Amino acid sequence: MKNSEIKVNRVCGFYVNDWHLTTMILPHINKSIKENKHIVTIMEKGIKEQIEELLSKMNLNKNTQEEILNIDWTSKSVCKYSRVKEEIEEKLKDSKSLNIIINGTKEYIEIANKNMYKAIENLKFKEITIINCYEITKESNIKEILSKHEFVINTSGINKIEEVFKDYKSQEKIAE
């Protein structure tokens, strides 16, 4: 990342199915909306039906529900750089904070991240949280994924990796 004026929080999450993903990220989405943070999704596998059903059973304020439903929860092919840049710039017009939620295979997430980092490299004075969500049953090297992130998301929110995985030691700590 070239621009030091951008604060990027790298978060990973692991889920077992679409319902688990939905219940894991929804509390964070609700909190982000209350904090006037915008959400962009890049999803290989959409969760629109799960979001709609879960929201219909929750007691959330109507405006918050509408904002959550207005997020694009559908699947899409890996977004091209220009499309990602356009969407990010649009969302950041009236906010300095943005959450980008990405789910899919490891390869999909890597391509999406590459395009997204290119799209944000020239932004100024922004805070961006990238939440990469991996289906745990399809990933074999969790330590490798953790080593590329600073935080992990689960149903209790976003926490430092060491707080969730007590025995985890990052490569940097091993080198000390």
PDB file of N, CA, C and O in Angstrom, residues 3-76:
ATOM      1  N   ASN A   3      -0.047   4.606  -0.089  1.00  0.00           N
ATOM      2  CA  ASN A   3      -0.568   5.793   0.566  1.00  0.00           C
ATOM      3  C   ASN A   3      -0.688   5.581   2.072  1.00  0.00           C
ATOM      4  O   ASN A   3      -1.490   4.775   2.519  1.00  0.00           O
ATOM      5  N   SER A   4       0.069   6.325   2.860  1.00  0.00           N
ATOM      6  CA  SER A   4       0.021   6.167   4.308  1.00  0.00           C
ATOM      7  C   SER A   4      -1.179   6.882   4.927  1.00  0.00           C
ATOM      8  O   SER A   4      -1.399   6.772   6.119  1.00  0.00           O
ATOM      9  N   GLU A   5      -1.939   7.614   4.146  1.00  0.00           N
ATOM     10  CA  GLU A   5      -3.105   8.321   4.665  1.00  0.00           C
ATOM     11  C   GLU A   5      -4.324   7.401   4.746  1.00  0.00           C
ATOM     12  O   GLU A   5      -5.350   7.783   5.268  1.00  0.00           O
ATOM     13  N   ILE A   6      -4.201   6.203   4.257  1.00  0.00           N
ATOM     14  CA  ILE A   6      -5.287   5.239   4.328  1.00  0.00           C
ATOM     15  C   ILE A   6      -4.963   4.242   5.431  1.00  0.00           C
ATOM     16  O   ILE A   6      -3.861   3.710   5.488  1.00  0.00           O
ATOM     17  N   LYS A   7      -5.918   4.014   6.298  1.00  0.00           N
ATOM     18  CA  LYS A   7      -5.765   2.981   7.320  1.00  0.00           C
ATOM     19  C   LYS A   7      -6.554   1.778   6.845  1.00  0.00           C
ATOM     20  O   LYS A   7      -7.762   1.857   6.644  1.00  0.00           O
ATOM     21  N   VAL A   8      -5.859   0.661   6.633  1.00  0.00           N
ATOM     22  CA  VAL A   8      -6.509  -0.559   6.176  1.00  0.00           C
ATOM     23  C   VAL A   8      -6.424  -1.602   7.280  1.00  0.00           C
ATOM     24  O   VAL A   8      -5.335  -1.955   7.739  1.00  0.00           O
ATOM     25  N   ASN A   9      -7.587  -2.062   7.729  1.00  0.00           N
ATOM     26  CA  ASN A   9      -7.671  -3.144   8.703  1.00  0.00           C
ATOM     27  C   ASN A   9      -7.958  -4.430   7.937  1.00  0.00           C
ATOM     28  O   ASN A   9      -8.949  -4.508   7.213  1.00  0.00           O
ATOM     29  N   ARG A  10      -7.085  -5.411   8.081  1.00  0.00           N
ATOM     30  CA  ARG A  10      -7.265  -6.684   7.384  1.00  0.00           C
ATOM     31  C   ARG A  10      -7.858  -7.702   8.350  1.00  0.00           C
ATOM     32  O   ARG A  10      -7.244  -8.047   9.356  1.00  0.00           O
ATOM     33  N   VAL A  11      -9.063  -8.178   7.996  1.00  0.00           N
ATOM     34  CA  VAL A  11      -9.826  -9.074   8.857  1.00  0.00           C
ATOM     35  C   VAL A  11     -10.141 -10.344   8.075  1.00  0.00           C
ATOM     36  O   VAL A  11     -10.464 -10.277   6.885  1.00  0.00           O
ATOM     37  N   CYS A  12     -10.062 -11.479   8.741  1.00  0.00           N
ATOM     38  CA  CYS A  12     -10.505 -12.713   8.097  1.00  0.00           C
ATOM     39  C   CYS A  12     -11.588 -13.340   8.962  1.00  0.00           C
ATOM     40  O   CYS A  12     -11.704 -13.055  10.155  1.00  0.00           O
ATOM     41  N   GLY A  13     -12.394 -14.144   8.326  1.00  0.00           N
ATOM     42  CA  GLY A  13     -13.437 -14.875   9.026  1.00  0.00           C
ATOM     43  C   GLY A  13     -13.566 -16.254   8.416  1.00  0.00           C
ATOM     44  O   GLY A  13     -13.241 -16.456   7.243  1.00  0.00           O
ATOM     45  N   PHE A  14     -14.034 -17.183   9.212  1.00  0.00           N
ATOM     46  CA  PHE A  14     -14.210 -18.552   8.751  1.00  0.00           C
ATOM     47  C   PHE A  14     -15.644 -18.973   9.056  1.00  0.00           C
ATOM     48  O   PHE A  14     -16.132 -18.741  10.156  1.00  0.00           O
ATOM     49  N   TYR A  15     -16.266 -19.592   8.085  1.00  0.00           N
ATOM     50  CA  TYR A  15     -17.652 -20.021   8.276  1.00  0.00           C
ATOM     51  C   TYR A  15     -17.843 -21.421   7.707  1.00  0.00           C
ATOM     52  O   TYR A  15     -17.064 -21.871   6.875  1.00  0.00           O
ATOM     53  N   VAL A  16     -18.890 -22.107   8.183  1.00  0.00           N
ATOM     54  CA  VAL A  16     -19.138 -23.475   7.732  1.00  0.00           C
ATOM     55  C   VAL A  16     -20.211 -23.559   6.656  1.00  0.00           C
ATOM     56  O   VAL A  16     -20.240 -24.518   5.898  1.00  0.00           O
ATOM     57  N   ASN A  17     -21.104 -22.567   6.604  1.00  0.00           N
ATOM     58  CA  ASN A  17     -22.129 -22.530   5.563  1.00  0.00           C
ATOM     59  C   ASN A  17     -22.662 -21.100   5.448  1.00  0.00           C
ATOM     60  O   ASN A  17     -22.269 -20.216   6.204  1.00  0.00           O
ATOM     61  N   ASP A  18     -23.564 -20.890   4.501  1.00  0.00           N
ATOM     62  CA  ASP A  18     -24.082 -19.538   4.244  1.00  0.00           C
ATOM     63  C   ASP A  18     -24.800 -18.943   5.453  1.00  0.00           C
ATOM     64  O   ASP A  18     -24.718 -17.744   5.708  1.00  0.00           O
ATOM     65  N   TRP A  19     -25.522 -19.779   6.213  1.00  0.00           N
ATOM     66  CA  TRP A  19     -26.215 -19.276   7.401  1.00  0.00           C
ATOM     67  C   TRP A  19     -25.220 -18.830   8.465  1.00  0.00           C
ATOM     68  O   TRP A  19     -25.417 -17.807   9.120  1.00  0.00           O
ATOM     69  N   HIS A  20     -24.170 -19.586   8.620  1.00  0.00           N
ATOM     70  CA  HIS A  20     -23.150 -19.209   9.588  1.00  0.00           C
ATOM     71  C   HIS A  20     -22.498 -17.886   9.187  1.00  0.00           C
ATOM     72  O   HIS A  20     -22.296 -16.996  10.028  1.00  0.00           O
ATOM     73  N   LEU A  21     -22.186 -17.734   7.907  1.00  0.00           N
ATOM     74  CA  LEU A  21     -21.615 -16.473   7.411  1.00  0.00           C
ATOM     75  C   LEU A  21     -22.568 -15.312   7.702  1.00  0.00           C
ATOM     76  O   LEU A  21     -22.152 -14.262   8.196  1.00  0.00           O
ATOM     77  N   THR A  22     -23.832 -15.522   7.422  1.00  0.00           N
ATOM     78  CA  THR A  22     -24.837 -14.472   7.623  1.00  0.00           C
ATOM     79  C   THR A  22     -24.905 -14.045   9.087  1.00  0.00           C
ATOM     80  O   THR A  22     -24.872 -12.854   9.396  1.00  0.00           O
ATOM     81  N   THR A  23     -25.003 -15.020   9.985  1.00  0.00           N
ATOM     82  CA  THR A  23     -25.106 -14.675  11.405  1.00  0.00           C
ATOM     83  C   THR A  23     -23.796 -14.122  11.955  1.00  0.00           C
ATOM     84  O   THR A  23     -23.804 -13.362  12.918  1.00  0.00           O
ATOM     85  N   MET A  24     -22.688 -14.470  11.325  1.00  0.00           N
ATOM     86  CA  MET A  24     -21.391 -13.967  11.773  1.00  0.00           C
ATOM     87  C   MET A  24     -21.215 -12.486  11.416  1.00  0.00           C
ATOM     88  O   MET A  24     -20.726 -11.698  12.226  1.00  0.00           O
ATOM     89  N   ILE A  25     -21.602 -12.096  10.201  1.00  0.00           N
ATOM     90  CA  ILE A  25     -21.318 -10.720   9.770  1.00  0.00           C
ATOM     91  C   ILE A  25     -22.440  -9.733  10.069  1.00  0.00           C
ATOM     92  O   ILE A  25     -22.195  -8.532  10.135  1.00  0.00           O
ATOM     93  N   LEU A  26     -23.660 -10.214  10.251  1.00  0.00           N
ATOM     94  CA  LEU A  26     -24.780  -9.287  10.438  1.00  0.00           C
ATOM     95  C   LEU A  26     -24.623  -8.351  11.640  1.00  0.00           C
ATOM     96  O   LEU A  26     -24.891  -7.148  11.510  1.00  0.00           O
ATOM     97  N   PRO A  27     -24.183  -8.823  12.806  1.00  0.00           N
ATOM     98  CA  PRO A  27     -23.982  -7.873  13.915  1.00  0.00           C
ATOM     99  C   PRO A  27     -22.969  -6.769  13.565  1.00  0.00           C
ATOM    100  O   PRO A  27     -23.161  -5.607  13.924  1.00  0.00           O
ATOM    101  N   HIS A  28     -21.916  -7.132  12.848  1.00  0.00           N
ATOM    102  CA  HIS A  28     -20.912  -6.143  12.445  1.00  0.00           C
ATOM    103  C   HIS A  28     -21.500  -5.150  11.440  1.00  0.00           C
ATOM    104  O   HIS A  28     -21.229  -3.950  11.517  1.00  0.00           O
ATOM    105  N   ILE A  29     -22.296  -5.646  10.529  1.00  0.00           N
ATOM    106  CA  ILE A  29     -22.945  -4.770   9.537  1.00  0.00           C
ATOM    107  C   ILE A  29     -23.854  -3.781  10.251  1.00  0.00           C
ATOM    108  O   ILE A  29     -23.836  -2.583   9.962  1.00  0.00           O
ATOM    109  N   ASN A  30     -24.647  -4.262  11.185  1.00  0.00           N
ATOM    110  CA  ASN A  30     -25.550  -3.401  11.946  1.00  0.00           C
ATOM    111  C   ASN A  30     -24.762  -2.307  12.675  1.00  0.00           C
ATOM    112  O   ASN A  30     -25.109  -1.123  12.618  1.00  0.00           O
ATOM    113  N   LYS A  31     -23.674  -2.691  13.325  1.00  0.00           N
ATOM    114  CA  LYS A  31     -22.823  -1.724  14.038  1.00  0.00           C
ATOM    115  C   LYS A  31     -22.219  -0.713  13.061  1.00  0.00           C
ATOM    116  O   LYS A  31     -22.180   0.490  13.343  1.00  0.00           O
ATOM    117  N   SER A  32     -21.756  -1.187  11.917  1.00  0.00           N
ATOM    118  CA  SER A  32     -21.134  -0.308  10.918  1.00  0.00           C
ATOM    119  C   SER A  32     -22.121   0.723  10.406  1.00  0.00           C
ATOM    120  O   SER A  32     -21.767   1.888  10.219  1.00  0.00           O
ATOM    121  N   ILE A  33     -23.339   0.308  10.164  1.00  0.00           N
ATOM    122  CA  ILE A  33     -24.368   1.236   9.683  1.00  0.00           C
ATOM    123  C   ILE A  33     -24.629   2.310  10.737  1.00  0.00           C
ATOM    124  O   ILE A  33     -24.743   3.493  10.410  1.00  0.00           O
ATOM    125  N   LYS A  34     -24.695   1.924  12.001  1.00  0.00           N
ATOM    126  CA  LYS A  34     -24.900   2.893  13.084  1.00  0.00           C
ATOM    127  C   LYS A  34     -23.750   3.895  13.163  1.00  0.00           C
ATOM    128  O   LYS A  34     -23.942   5.032  13.573  1.00  0.00           O
ATOM    129  N   GLU A  35     -22.552   3.468  12.759  1.00  0.00           N
ATOM    130  CA  GLU A  35     -21.367   4.334  12.783  1.00  0.00           C
ATOM    131  C   GLU A  35     -21.170   5.075  11.460  1.00  0.00           C
ATOM    132  O   GLU A  35     -20.124   5.667  11.233  1.00  0.00           O
ATOM    133  N   ASN A  36     -22.166   5.014  10.585  1.00  0.00           N
ATOM    134  CA  ASN A  36     -22.146   5.674   9.276  1.00  0.00           C
ATOM    135  C   ASN A  36     -21.001   5.175   8.383  1.00  0.00           C
ATOM    136  O   ASN A  36     -20.418   5.936   7.617  1.00  0.00           O
ATOM    137  N   LYS A  37     -20.683   3.894   8.503  1.00  0.00           N
ATOM    138  CA  LYS A  37     -19.699   3.276   7.622  1.00  0.00           C
ATOM    139  C   LYS A  37     -20.459   2.592   6.494  1.00  0.00           C
ATOM    140  O   LYS A  37     -21.480   1.964   6.722  1.00  0.00           O
ATOM    141  N   HIS A  38     -19.946   2.719   5.303  1.00  0.00           N
ATOM    142  CA  HIS A  38     -20.597   2.100   4.157  1.00  0.00           C
ATOM    143  C   HIS A  38     -20.038   0.705   3.923  1.00  0.00           C
ATOM    144  O   HIS A  38     -18.939   0.378   4.360  1.00  0.00           O
ATOM    145  N   ILE A  39     -20.819  -0.100   3.213  1.00  0.00           N
ATOM    146  CA  ILE A  39     -20.463  -1.491   2.970  1.00  0.00           C
ATOM    147  C   ILE A  39     -20.425  -1.758   1.469  1.00  0.00           C
ATOM    148  O   ILE A  39     -21.348  -1.390   0.749  1.00  0.00           O
ATOM    149  N   VAL A  40     -19.367  -2.419   1.016  1.00  0.00           N
ATOM    150  CA  VAL A  40     -19.257  -2.917  -0.355  1.00  0.00           C
ATOM    151  C   VAL A  40     -19.053  -4.418  -0.235  1.00  0.00           C
ATOM    152  O   VAL A  40     -18.287  -4.873   0.616  1.00  0.00           O
ATOM    153  N   THR A  41     -19.741  -5.184  -1.058  1.00  0.00           N
ATOM    154  CA  THR A  41     -19.545  -6.630  -1.043  1.00  0.00           C
ATOM    155  C   THR A  41     -18.987  -7.098  -2.379  1.00  0.00           C
ATOM    156  O   THR A  41     -19.340  -6.583  -3.429  1.00  0.00           O
ATOM    157  N   ILE A  42     -18.111  -8.073  -2.291  1.00  0.00           N
ATOM    158  CA  ILE A  42     -17.585  -8.771  -3.465  1.00  0.00           C
ATOM    159  C   ILE A  42     -17.740 -10.243  -3.117  1.00  0.00           C
ATOM    160  O   ILE A  42     -16.943 -10.795  -2.358  1.00  0.00           O
ATOM    161  N   MET A  43     -18.814 -10.849  -3.611  1.00  0.00           N
ATOM    162  CA  MET A  43     -19.176 -12.188  -3.158  1.00  0.00           C
ATOM    163  C   MET A  43     -19.218 -13.192  -4.301  1.00  0.00           C
ATOM    164  O   MET A  43     -19.930 -12.994  -5.271  1.00  0.00           O
ATOM    165  N   GLU A  44     -18.446 -14.241  -4.126  1.00  0.00           N
ATOM    166  CA  GLU A  44     -18.498 -15.330  -5.100  1.00  0.00           C
ATOM    167  C   GLU A  44     -19.809 -16.093  -4.945  1.00  0.00           C
ATOM    168  O   GLU A  44     -20.416 -16.510  -5.910  1.00  0.00           O
ATOM    169  N   LYS A  45     -20.234 -16.243  -3.697  1.00  0.00           N
ATOM    170  CA  LYS A  45     -21.489 -16.934  -3.412  1.00  0.00           C
ATOM    171  C   LYS A  45     -22.360 -15.989  -2.595  1.00  0.00           C
ATOM    172  O   LYS A  45     -22.022 -15.638  -1.462  1.00  0.00           O
ATOM    173  N   GLY A  46     -23.468 -15.568  -3.178  1.00  0.00           N
ATOM    174  CA  GLY A  46     -24.341 -14.610  -2.518  1.00  0.00           C
ATOM    175  C   GLY A  46     -25.092 -15.197  -1.337  1.00  0.00           C
ATOM    176  O   GLY A  46     -25.289 -16.407  -1.239  1.00  0.00           O
ATOM    177  N   ILE A  47     -25.500 -14.291  -0.442  1.00  0.00           N
ATOM    178  CA  ILE A  47     -26.262 -14.699   0.746  1.00  0.00           C
ATOM    179  C   ILE A  47     -27.527 -13.845   0.900  1.00  0.00           C
ATOM    180  O   ILE A  47     -28.023 -13.671   2.003  1.00  0.00           O
ATOM    181  N   LYS A  48     -28.039 -13.362  -0.207  1.00  0.00           N
ATOM    182  CA  LYS A  48     -29.210 -12.468  -0.171  1.00  0.00           C
ATOM    183  C   LYS A  48     -30.408 -13.120   0.513  1.00  0.00           C
ATOM    184  O   LYS A  48     -31.060 -12.499   1.357  1.00  0.00           O
ATOM    185  N   GLU A  49     -30.712 -14.360   0.172  1.00  0.00           N
ATOM    186  CA  GLU A  49     -31.874 -15.037   0.761  1.00  0.00           C
ATOM    187  C   GLU A  49     -31.723 -15.176   2.271  1.00  0.00           C
ATOM    188  O   GLU A  49     -32.681 -14.962   3.019  1.00  0.00           O
ATOM    189  N   GLN A  50     -30.532 -15.524   2.723  1.00  0.00           N
ATOM    190  CA  GLN A  50     -30.295 -15.688   4.154  1.00  0.00           C
ATOM    191  C   GLN A  50     -30.413 -14.342   4.879  1.00  0.00           C
ATOM    192  O   GLN A  50     -31.004 -14.271   5.955  1.00  0.00           O
ATOM    193  N   ILE A  51     -29.872 -13.296   4.285  1.00  0.00           N
ATOM    194  CA  ILE A  51     -29.965 -11.960   4.888  1.00  0.00           C
ATOM    195  C   ILE A  51     -31.439 -11.555   5.020  1.00  0.00           C
ATOM    196  O   ILE A  51     -31.875 -11.111   6.085  1.00  0.00           O
ATOM    197  N   GLU A  52     -32.197 -11.716   3.941  1.00  0.00           N
ATOM    198  CA  GLU A  52     -33.618 -11.341   3.957  1.00  0.00           C
ATOM    199  C   GLU A  52     -34.394 -12.122   5.007  1.00  0.00           C
ATOM    200  O   GLU A  52     -35.186 -11.552   5.765  1.00  0.00           O
ATOM    201  N   GLU A  53     -34.168 -13.429   5.068  1.00  0.00           N
ATOM    202  CA  GLU A  53     -34.905 -14.243   6.035  1.00  0.00           C
ATOM    203  C   GLU A  53     -34.526 -13.897   7.463  1.00  0.00           C
ATOM    204  O   GLU A  53     -35.386 -13.762   8.327  1.00  0.00           O
ATOM    205  N   LEU A  54     -33.241 -13.752   7.728  1.00  0.00           N
ATOM    206  CA  LEU A  54     -32.806 -13.425   9.080  1.00  0.00           C
ATOM    207  C   LEU A  54     -33.331 -12.055   9.515  1.00  0.00           C
ATOM    208  O   LEU A  54     -33.816 -11.900  10.636  1.00  0.00           O
ATOM    209  N   LEU A  55     -33.279 -11.071   8.623  1.00  0.00           N
ATOM    210  CA  LEU A  55     -33.782  -9.740   8.972  1.00  0.00           C
ATOM    211  C   LEU A  55     -35.283  -9.756   9.252  1.00  0.00           C
ATOM    212  O   LEU A  55     -35.763  -9.005  10.096  1.00  0.00           O
ATOM    213  N   SER A  56     -36.021 -10.614   8.551  1.00  0.00           N
ATOM    214  CA  SER A  56     -37.474 -10.688   8.773  1.00  0.00           C
ATOM    215  C   SER A  56     -37.796 -11.210  10.172  1.00  0.00           C
ATOM    216  O   SER A  56     -38.898 -10.985  10.676  1.00  0.00           O
ATOM    217  N   LYS A  57     -36.844 -11.868  10.809  1.00  0.00           N
ATOM    218  CA  LYS A  57     -37.062 -12.448  12.138  1.00  0.00           C
ATOM    219  C   LYS A  57     -36.439 -11.612  13.249  1.00  0.00           C
ATOM    220  O   LYS A  57     -36.566 -11.958  14.417  1.00  0.00           O
ATOM    221  N   MET A  58     -35.783 -10.529  12.872  1.00  0.00           N
ATOM    222  CA  MET A  58     -35.097  -9.703  13.865  1.00  0.00           C
ATOM    223  C   MET A  58     -35.894  -8.443  14.174  1.00  0.00           C
ATOM    224  O   MET A  58     -36.662  -7.963  13.354  1.00  0.00           O
ATOM    225  N   ASN A  59     -35.640  -7.918  15.333  1.00  0.00           N
ATOM    226  CA  ASN A  59     -36.301  -6.691  15.760  1.00  0.00           C
ATOM    227  C   ASN A  59     -35.340  -5.518  15.591  1.00  0.00           C
ATOM    228  O   ASN A  59     -34.846  -4.955  16.547  1.00  0.00           O
ATOM    229  N   LEU A  60     -35.067  -5.182  14.327  1.00  0.00           N
ATOM    230  CA  LEU A  60     -34.201  -4.042  14.022  1.00  0.00           C
ATOM    231  C   LEU A  60     -35.058  -2.868  13.572  1.00  0.00           C
ATOM    232  O   LEU A  60     -36.136  -3.061  13.002  1.00  0.00           O
ATOM    233  N   ASN A  61     -34.557  -1.693  13.767  1.00  0.00           N
ATOM    234  CA  ASN A  61     -35.272  -0.514  13.299  1.00  0.00           C
ATOM    235  C   ASN A  61     -35.412  -0.590  11.773  1.00  0.00           C
ATOM    236  O   ASN A  61     -34.547  -1.102  11.082  1.00  0.00           O
ATOM    237  N   LYS A  62     -36.529  -0.097  11.278  1.00  0.00           N
ATOM    238  CA  LYS A  62     -36.874  -0.236   9.858  1.00  0.00           C
ATOM    239  C   LYS A  62     -35.819   0.382   8.937  1.00  0.00           C
ATOM    240  O   LYS A  62     -35.471  -0.192   7.908  1.00  0.00           O
ATOM    241  N   ASN A  63     -35.282   1.547   9.294  1.00  0.00           N
ATOM    242  CA  ASN A  63     -34.254   2.184   8.468  1.00  0.00           C
ATOM    243  C   ASN A  63     -32.989   1.333   8.382  1.00  0.00           C
ATOM    244  O   ASN A  63     -32.391   1.207   7.316  1.00  0.00           O
ATOM    245  N   THR A  64     -32.591   0.756   9.496  1.00  0.00           N
ATOM    246  CA  THR A  64     -31.407  -0.105   9.503  1.00  0.00           C
ATOM    247  C   THR A  64     -31.646  -1.338   8.635  1.00  0.00           C
ATOM    248  O   THR A  64     -30.788  -1.728   7.845  1.00  0.00           O
ATOM    249  N   GLN A  65     -32.824  -1.942   8.769  1.00  0.00           N
ATOM    250  CA  GLN A  65     -33.164  -3.101   7.940  1.00  0.00           C
ATOM    251  C   GLN A  65     -33.086  -2.747   6.458  1.00  0.00           C
ATOM    252  O   GLN A  65     -32.525  -3.496   5.659  1.00  0.00           O
ATOM    253  N   GLU A  66     -33.643  -1.597   6.097  1.00  0.00           N
ATOM    254  CA  GLU A  66     -33.614  -1.175   4.697  1.00  0.00           C
ATOM    255  C   GLU A  66     -32.173  -0.958   4.203  1.00  0.00           C
ATOM    256  O   GLU A  66     -31.839  -1.328   3.085  1.00  0.00           O
ATOM    257  N   GLU A  67     -31.356  -0.348   5.048  1.00  0.00           N
ATOM    258  CA  GLU A  67     -29.952  -0.140   4.653  1.00  0.00           C
ATOM    259  C   GLU A  67     -29.239  -1.466   4.438  1.00  0.00           C
ATOM    260  O   GLU A  67     -28.462  -1.610   3.494  1.00  0.00           O
ATOM    261  N   ILE A  68     -29.492  -2.433   5.306  1.00  0.00           N
ATOM    262  CA  ILE A  68     -28.871  -3.751   5.161  1.00  0.00           C
ATOM    263  C   ILE A  68     -29.382  -4.428   3.891  1.00  0.00           C
ATOM    264  O   ILE A  68     -28.602  -5.015   3.136  1.00  0.00           O
ATOM    265  N   LEU A  69     -30.667  -4.337   3.627  1.00  0.00           N
ATOM    266  CA  LEU A  69     -31.247  -4.954   2.428  1.00  0.00           C
ATOM    267  C   LEU A  69     -30.758  -4.270   1.148  1.00  0.00           C
ATOM    268  O   LEU A  69     -30.716  -4.901   0.091  1.00  0.00           O
ATOM    269  N   ASN A  70     -30.386  -3.007   1.226  1.00  0.00           N
ATOM    270  CA  ASN A  70     -29.895  -2.282   0.047  1.00  0.00           C
ATOM    271  C   ASN A  70     -28.446  -2.607  -0.309  1.00  0.00           C
ATOM    272  O   ASN A  70     -27.967  -2.211  -1.363  1.00  0.00           O
ATOM    273  N   ILE A  71     -27.766  -3.325   0.558  1.00  0.00           N
ATOM    274  CA  ILE A  71     -26.412  -3.785   0.248  1.00  0.00           C
ATOM    275  C   ILE A  71     -26.539  -4.907  -0.771  1.00  0.00           C
ATOM    276  O   ILE A  71     -27.455  -5.724  -0.710  1.00  0.00           O
ATOM    277  N   ASP A  72     -25.621  -4.976  -1.703  1.00  0.00           N
ATOM    278  CA  ASP A  72     -25.655  -6.023  -2.734  1.00  0.00           C
ATOM    279  C   ASP A  72     -25.110  -7.328  -2.155  1.00  0.00           C
ATOM    280  O   ASP A  72     -23.903  -7.519  -2.054  1.00  0.00           O
ATOM    281  N   TRP A  73     -26.013  -8.221  -1.781  1.00  0.00           N
ATOM    282  CA  TRP A  73     -25.645  -9.507  -1.191  1.00  0.00           C
ATOM    283  C   TRP A  73     -25.599 -10.628  -2.224  1.00  0.00           C
ATOM    284  O   TRP A  73     -25.501 -11.789  -1.871  1.00  0.00           O
ATOM    285  N   THR A  74     -25.675 -10.291  -3.507  1.00  0.00           N
ATOM    286  CA  THR A  74     -25.697 -11.310  -4.552  1.00  0.00           C
ATOM    287  C   THR A  74     -24.284 -11.708  -4.962  1.00  0.00           C
ATOM    288  O   THR A  74     -23.321 -10.980  -4.724  1.00  0.00           O
ATOM    289  N   SER A  75     -24.198 -12.847  -5.616  1.00  0.00           N
ATOM    290  CA  SER A  75     -22.895 -13.300  -6.106  1.00  0.00           C
ATOM    291  C   SER A  75     -22.547 -12.544  -7.381  1.00  0.00           C
ATOM    292  O   SER A  75     -23.426 -12.061  -8.095  1.00  0.00           O
ATOM    293  N   LYS A  76     -21.271 -12.459  -7.631  1.00  0.00           N
ATOM    294  CA  LYS A  76     -20.804 -11.811  -8.858  1.00  0.00           C
ATOM    295  C   LYS A  76     -19.438 -12.364  -9.211  1.00  0.00           C
ATOM    296  O   LYS A  76     -18.703 -12.829  -8.349  1.00  0.00           O
TER     297      LYS A  76
END
